[in-house]
Coordinates of C-alpha atoms and ligand atoms in Angstrom, one line a residue:
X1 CA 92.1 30.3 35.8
X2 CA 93.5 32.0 39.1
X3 CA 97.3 31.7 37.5
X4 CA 95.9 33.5 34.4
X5 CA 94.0 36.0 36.2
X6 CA 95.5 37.0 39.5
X7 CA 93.1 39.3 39.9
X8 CA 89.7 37.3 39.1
X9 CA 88.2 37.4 42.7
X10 CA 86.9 34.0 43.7
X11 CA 83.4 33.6 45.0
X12 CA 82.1 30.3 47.3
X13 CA 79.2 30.9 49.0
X14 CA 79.2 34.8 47.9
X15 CA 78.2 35.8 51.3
X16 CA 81.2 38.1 51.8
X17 CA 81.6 38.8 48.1
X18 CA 77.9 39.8 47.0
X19 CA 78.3 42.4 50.4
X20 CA 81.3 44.1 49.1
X21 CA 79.6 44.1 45.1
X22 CA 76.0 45.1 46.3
X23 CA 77.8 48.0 48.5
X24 CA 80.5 48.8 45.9
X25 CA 83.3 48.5 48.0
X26 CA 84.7 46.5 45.2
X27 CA 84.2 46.4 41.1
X28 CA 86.1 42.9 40.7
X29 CA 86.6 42.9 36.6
X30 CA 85.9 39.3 36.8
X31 CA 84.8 36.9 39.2
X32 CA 85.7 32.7 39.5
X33 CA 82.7 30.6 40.4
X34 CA 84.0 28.1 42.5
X35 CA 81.0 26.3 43.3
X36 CA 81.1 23.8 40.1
X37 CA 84.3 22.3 41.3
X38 CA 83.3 19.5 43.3
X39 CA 86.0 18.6 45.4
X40 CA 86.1 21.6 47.2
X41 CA 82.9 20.3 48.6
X42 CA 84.1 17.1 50.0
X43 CA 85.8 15.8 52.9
X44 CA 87.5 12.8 54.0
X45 CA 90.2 11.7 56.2
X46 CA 94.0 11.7 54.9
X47 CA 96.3 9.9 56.9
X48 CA 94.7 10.6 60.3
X49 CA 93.1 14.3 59.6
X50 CA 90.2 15.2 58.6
X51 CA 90.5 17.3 55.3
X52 CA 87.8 19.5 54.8
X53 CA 87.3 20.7 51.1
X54 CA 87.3 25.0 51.6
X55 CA 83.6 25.0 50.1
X56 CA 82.3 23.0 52.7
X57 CA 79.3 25.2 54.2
X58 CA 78.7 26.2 57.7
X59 CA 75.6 23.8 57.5
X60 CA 77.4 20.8 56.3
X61 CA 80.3 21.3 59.2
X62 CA 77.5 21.3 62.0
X63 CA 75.4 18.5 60.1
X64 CA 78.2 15.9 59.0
X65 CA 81.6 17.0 61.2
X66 CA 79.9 18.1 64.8
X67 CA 81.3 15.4 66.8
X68 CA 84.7 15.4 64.9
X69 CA 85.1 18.5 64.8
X70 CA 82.8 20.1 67.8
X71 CA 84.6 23.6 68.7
X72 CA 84.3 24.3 64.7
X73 CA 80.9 23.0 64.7
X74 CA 80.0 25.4 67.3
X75 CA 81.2 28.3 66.2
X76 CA 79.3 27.3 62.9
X77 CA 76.1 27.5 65.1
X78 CA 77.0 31.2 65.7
X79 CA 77.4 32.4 61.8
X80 CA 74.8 34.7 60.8
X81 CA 71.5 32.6 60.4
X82 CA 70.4 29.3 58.7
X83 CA 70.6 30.9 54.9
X84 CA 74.1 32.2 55.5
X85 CA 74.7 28.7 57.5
X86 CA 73.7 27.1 54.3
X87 CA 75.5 29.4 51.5
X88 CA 78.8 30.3 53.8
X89 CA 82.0 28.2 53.6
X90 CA 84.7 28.1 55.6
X91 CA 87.1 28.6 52.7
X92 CA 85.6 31.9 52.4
X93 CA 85.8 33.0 55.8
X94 CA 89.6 32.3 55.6
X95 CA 89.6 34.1 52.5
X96 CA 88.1 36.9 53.7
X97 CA 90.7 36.3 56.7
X98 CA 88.5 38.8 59.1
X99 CA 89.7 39.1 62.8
X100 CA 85.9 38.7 63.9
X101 CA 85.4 35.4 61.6
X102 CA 83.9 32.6 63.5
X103 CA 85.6 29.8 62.4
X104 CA 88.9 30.8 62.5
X105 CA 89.4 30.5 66.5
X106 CA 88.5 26.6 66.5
X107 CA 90.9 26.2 64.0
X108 CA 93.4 28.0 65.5
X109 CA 93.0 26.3 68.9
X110 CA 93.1 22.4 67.5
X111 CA 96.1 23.1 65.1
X112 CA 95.1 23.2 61.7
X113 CA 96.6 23.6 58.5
X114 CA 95.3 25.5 55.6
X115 CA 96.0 24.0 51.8
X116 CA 96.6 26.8 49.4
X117 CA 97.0 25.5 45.8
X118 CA 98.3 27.2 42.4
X119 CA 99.5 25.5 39.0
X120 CA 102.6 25.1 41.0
X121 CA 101.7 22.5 43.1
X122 CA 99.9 22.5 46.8
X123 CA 101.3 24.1 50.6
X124 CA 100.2 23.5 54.1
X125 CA 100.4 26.3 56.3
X126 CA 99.3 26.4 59.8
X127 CA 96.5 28.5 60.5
X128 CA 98.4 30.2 63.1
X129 CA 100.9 31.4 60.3
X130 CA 97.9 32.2 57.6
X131 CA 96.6 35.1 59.2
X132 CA 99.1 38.1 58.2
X133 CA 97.3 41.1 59.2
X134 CA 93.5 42.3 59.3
X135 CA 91.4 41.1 56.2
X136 CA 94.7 39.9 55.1
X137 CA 96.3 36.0 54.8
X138 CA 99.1 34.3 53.1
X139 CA 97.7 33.3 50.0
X140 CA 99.3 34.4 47.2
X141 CA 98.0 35.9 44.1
X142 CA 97.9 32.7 41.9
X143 CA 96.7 30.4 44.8
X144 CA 92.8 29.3 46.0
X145 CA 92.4 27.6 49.3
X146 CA 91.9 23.8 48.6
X147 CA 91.3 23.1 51.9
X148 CA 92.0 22.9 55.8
X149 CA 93.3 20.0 57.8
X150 CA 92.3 19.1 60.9
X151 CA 92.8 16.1 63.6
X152 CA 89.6 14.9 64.7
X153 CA 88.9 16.1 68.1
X154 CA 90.9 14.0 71.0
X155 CA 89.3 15.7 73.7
X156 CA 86.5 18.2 74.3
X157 CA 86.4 21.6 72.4
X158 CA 84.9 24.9 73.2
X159 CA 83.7 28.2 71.7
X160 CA 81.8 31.4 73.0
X161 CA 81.2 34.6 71.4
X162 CA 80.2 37.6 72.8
X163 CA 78.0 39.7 70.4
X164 CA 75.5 42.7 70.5
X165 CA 72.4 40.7 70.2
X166 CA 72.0 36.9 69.7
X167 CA 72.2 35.9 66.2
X168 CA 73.4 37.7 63.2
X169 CA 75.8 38.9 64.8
X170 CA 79.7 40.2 64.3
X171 CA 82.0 38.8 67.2
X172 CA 82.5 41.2 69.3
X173 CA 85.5 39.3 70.3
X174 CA 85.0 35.3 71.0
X175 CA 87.5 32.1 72.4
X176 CA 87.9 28.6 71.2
X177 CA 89.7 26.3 73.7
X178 CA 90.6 22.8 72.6
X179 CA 92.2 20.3 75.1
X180 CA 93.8 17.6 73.7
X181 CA 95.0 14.9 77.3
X182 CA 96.9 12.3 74.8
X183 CA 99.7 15.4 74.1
X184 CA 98.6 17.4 77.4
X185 CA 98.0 20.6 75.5
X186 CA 95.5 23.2 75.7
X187 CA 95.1 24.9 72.1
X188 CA 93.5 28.7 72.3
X189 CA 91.8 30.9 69.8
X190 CA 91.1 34.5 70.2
X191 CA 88.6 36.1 67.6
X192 CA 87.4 40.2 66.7
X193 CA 90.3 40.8 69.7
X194 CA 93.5 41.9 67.8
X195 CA 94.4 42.7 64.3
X196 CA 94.3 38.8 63.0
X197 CA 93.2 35.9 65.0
X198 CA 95.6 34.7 67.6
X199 CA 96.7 32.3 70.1
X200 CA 97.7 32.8 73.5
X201 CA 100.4 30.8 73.9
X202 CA 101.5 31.9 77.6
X203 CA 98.0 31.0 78.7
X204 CA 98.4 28.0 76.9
X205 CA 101.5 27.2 78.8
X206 CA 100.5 28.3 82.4
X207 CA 97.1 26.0 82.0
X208 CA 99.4 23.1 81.0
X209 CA 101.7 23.4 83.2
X210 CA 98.8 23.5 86.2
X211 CA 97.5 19.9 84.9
X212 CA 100.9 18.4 84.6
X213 CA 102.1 19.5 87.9
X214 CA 98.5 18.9 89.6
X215 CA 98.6 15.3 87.7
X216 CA 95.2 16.4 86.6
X217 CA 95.0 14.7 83.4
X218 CA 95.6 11.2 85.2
X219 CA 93.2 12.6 88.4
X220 CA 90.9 15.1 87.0
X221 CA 89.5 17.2 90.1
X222 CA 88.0 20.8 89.4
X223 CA 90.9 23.2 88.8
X224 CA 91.8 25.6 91.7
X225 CA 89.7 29.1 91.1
X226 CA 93.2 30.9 91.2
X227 CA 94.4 29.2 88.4
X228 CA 91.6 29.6 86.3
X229 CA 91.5 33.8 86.7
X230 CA 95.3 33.1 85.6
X231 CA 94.5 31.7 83.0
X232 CA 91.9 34.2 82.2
X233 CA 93.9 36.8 82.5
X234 CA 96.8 35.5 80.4
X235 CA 94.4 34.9 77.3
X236 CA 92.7 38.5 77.8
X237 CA 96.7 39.6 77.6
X238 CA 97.2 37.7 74.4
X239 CA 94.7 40.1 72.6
X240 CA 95.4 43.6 71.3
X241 CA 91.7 44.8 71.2
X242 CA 91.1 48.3 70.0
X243 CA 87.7 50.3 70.8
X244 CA 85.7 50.4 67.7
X245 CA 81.5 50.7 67.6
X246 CA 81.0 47.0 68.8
X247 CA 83.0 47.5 72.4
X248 CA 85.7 49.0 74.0
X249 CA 89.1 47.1 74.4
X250 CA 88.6 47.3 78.0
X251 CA 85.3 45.5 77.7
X252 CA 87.1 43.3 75.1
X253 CA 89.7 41.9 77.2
X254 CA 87.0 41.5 80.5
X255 CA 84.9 39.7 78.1
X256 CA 87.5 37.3 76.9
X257 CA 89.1 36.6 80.7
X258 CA 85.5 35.6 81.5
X259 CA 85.1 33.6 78.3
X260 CA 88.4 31.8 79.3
X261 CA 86.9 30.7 82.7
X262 CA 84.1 29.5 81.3
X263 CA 84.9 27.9 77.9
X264 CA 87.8 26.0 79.7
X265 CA 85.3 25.0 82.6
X266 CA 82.7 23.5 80.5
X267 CA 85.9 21.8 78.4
X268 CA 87.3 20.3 81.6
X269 CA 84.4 19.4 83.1
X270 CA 83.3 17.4 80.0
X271 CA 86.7 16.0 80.5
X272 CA 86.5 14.7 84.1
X273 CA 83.2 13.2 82.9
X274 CA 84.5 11.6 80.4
X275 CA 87.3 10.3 82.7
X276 CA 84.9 8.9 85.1
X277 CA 82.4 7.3 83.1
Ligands
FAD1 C1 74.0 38.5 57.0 C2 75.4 38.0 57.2 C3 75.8 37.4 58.4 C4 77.1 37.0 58.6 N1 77.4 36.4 59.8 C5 78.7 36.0 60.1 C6 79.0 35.5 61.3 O1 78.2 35.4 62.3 N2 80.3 35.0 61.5 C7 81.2 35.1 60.5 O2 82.4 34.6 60.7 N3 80.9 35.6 59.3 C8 79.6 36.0 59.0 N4 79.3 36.6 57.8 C9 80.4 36.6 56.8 C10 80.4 35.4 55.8 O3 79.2 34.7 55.8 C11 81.5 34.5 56.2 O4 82.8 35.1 56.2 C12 81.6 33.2 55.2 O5 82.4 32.3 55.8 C13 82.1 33.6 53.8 O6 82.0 32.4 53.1 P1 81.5 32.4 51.5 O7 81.7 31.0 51.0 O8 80.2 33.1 51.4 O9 82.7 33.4 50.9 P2 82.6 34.3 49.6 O10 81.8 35.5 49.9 O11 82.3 33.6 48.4 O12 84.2 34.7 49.6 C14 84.8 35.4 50.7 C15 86.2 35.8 50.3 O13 87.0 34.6 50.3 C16 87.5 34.4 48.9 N5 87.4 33.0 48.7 C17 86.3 32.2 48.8 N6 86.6 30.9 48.6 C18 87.9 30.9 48.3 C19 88.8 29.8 48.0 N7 88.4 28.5 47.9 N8 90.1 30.1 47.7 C20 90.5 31.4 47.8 N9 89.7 32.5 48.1 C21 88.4 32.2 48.3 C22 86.7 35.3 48.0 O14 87.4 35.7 46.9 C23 86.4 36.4 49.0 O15 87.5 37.3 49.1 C24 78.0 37.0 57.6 C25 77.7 37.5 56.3 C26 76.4 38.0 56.1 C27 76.0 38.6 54.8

């Protein structure tokens, strides 16, 4: 159907969709119900990752994936309230491909691949190549999201979002941090903090390279304060924040160095407990 009407809009959970219909922002001529198609509502593992069908709600992720997947199963916690936690799919967050959605820093951070299929067959791309500007991803016309790919968590994850009230809220900006000791890396996510989602891959490095050189991953004492507002400051330099009626891009960036502190703290300290249990 998407092959013979490229421009058929698709519609999962509708929680995007009925927004831009009910506001006329957009008169789609015709609209795909994806919700009959069952397999976009499963998930299972594929040799070693977890492939999560794109219609798999909010809900479901916390309920069923929380302790494979915890920094997605977080941010999950954050979306909007429990209706929109029950209706909402991460397939349509990525279609929407919104700098503020919540589920794209998690995913960003623990390396995942998003499956795009057409008539034509099926592609992986990373989720760090998906994102191609603001609202806008590398689908093509002809192609749905089947689903994302994702290892199960090796290590702890974490996700914090700074908002203008508690729940039902947009990100104001928010971080994902995923460590991962069997490949001694450190995966970041950046969200609502640049035109798409990002990484920040210099953080990324400098926080690595602290643990390899400290042999912290073998001997897991707290990391030095120094190198933590490093590392906060790197990540807050990884965004291109822009002042807008949720915060400034000052605030932005203070918010995220902060978040960085913190969501790596609470990763690595779940870490060294986990070492010395
Ligand atoms: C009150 C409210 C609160 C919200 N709070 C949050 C929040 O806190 N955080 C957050 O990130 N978002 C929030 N949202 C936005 C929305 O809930 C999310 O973006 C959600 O993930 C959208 O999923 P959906 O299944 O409802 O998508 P839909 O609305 O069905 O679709 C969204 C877009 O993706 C496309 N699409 C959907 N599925 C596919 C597919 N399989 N293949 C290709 N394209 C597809 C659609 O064509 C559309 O362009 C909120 C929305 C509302 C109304």
């Amino acid at each position: 159907m998407k092959s013979a009407h490229a421009d058929a809009m698709p519609i999962a959970g509708g929680t995007d969709v009925m927004v831009e219909i009910n506001l006329d922002r957009h008169r789609p001529s015709s609209i795909i119900d994806l919700t009959r198609i069952a397999d976009l509502a499963t998930w299972g593992i594929e040799d070693g990752m977890l492939r999560v069908g794109a219609g798999v709600t909010y809900a479901r992720i916390i309920q069923e994936l929380g302790d494979r997947l915890p920094g997605l199963a977080l941010a999950s916690r954050t979306v909007g309230s429990p209706q929109i936690r029950n209706r909402g799919t991460v397939g349509g967050n990525l279609g929407s491909a919104s700098p503020a959605g919540d589920a794209h820093p998690p995913l960003l951070a623990s390396g995942a691949l998003v499956e795009l299929a057409s008539v034509g067959g099926s592609r992986r791309v990373p989720a760090r190549e998906f994102f191609i500007g603001p609202k806008r991803n590398a689908m093509k016309k002809d192609e749905l999201i089947a689903a994302f790919l994702v290892e199960p968590a090796r290590g702890p994850q974490q996700f914090a979002k700074v908002g203008t009230r508690n729940a039902m809220v947009i990100a104001v900006c928010s971080l994902a941090v995923a460590l991962d000791p069997e490949r001694r890396h450190v995966g970041t996510g950046i969200g609502s903090a640049a035109p798409t989602p990002v990484t920040a891959d210099d953080a990324e490095r400098f926080i690595e390279g602290v643990l390899d050189e400290g042999g912290l991953w073998e001997k897991p004492v707290p990391v030095d304060a120094k190198a933590l507002a490093r590392f906060g400051e790197l990540v807050a330099a990884a965004a291109r924040p822009i002042d807008d009626v949720r915060g400034t891009a000052a605030y932005r960036r203070h918010a995220l160095s902060v978040m960085a502190r913190r969501t790596f703290g609470w990763a690595w300290d779940d870490y060294r407990n986990r070492v010395s249990a």
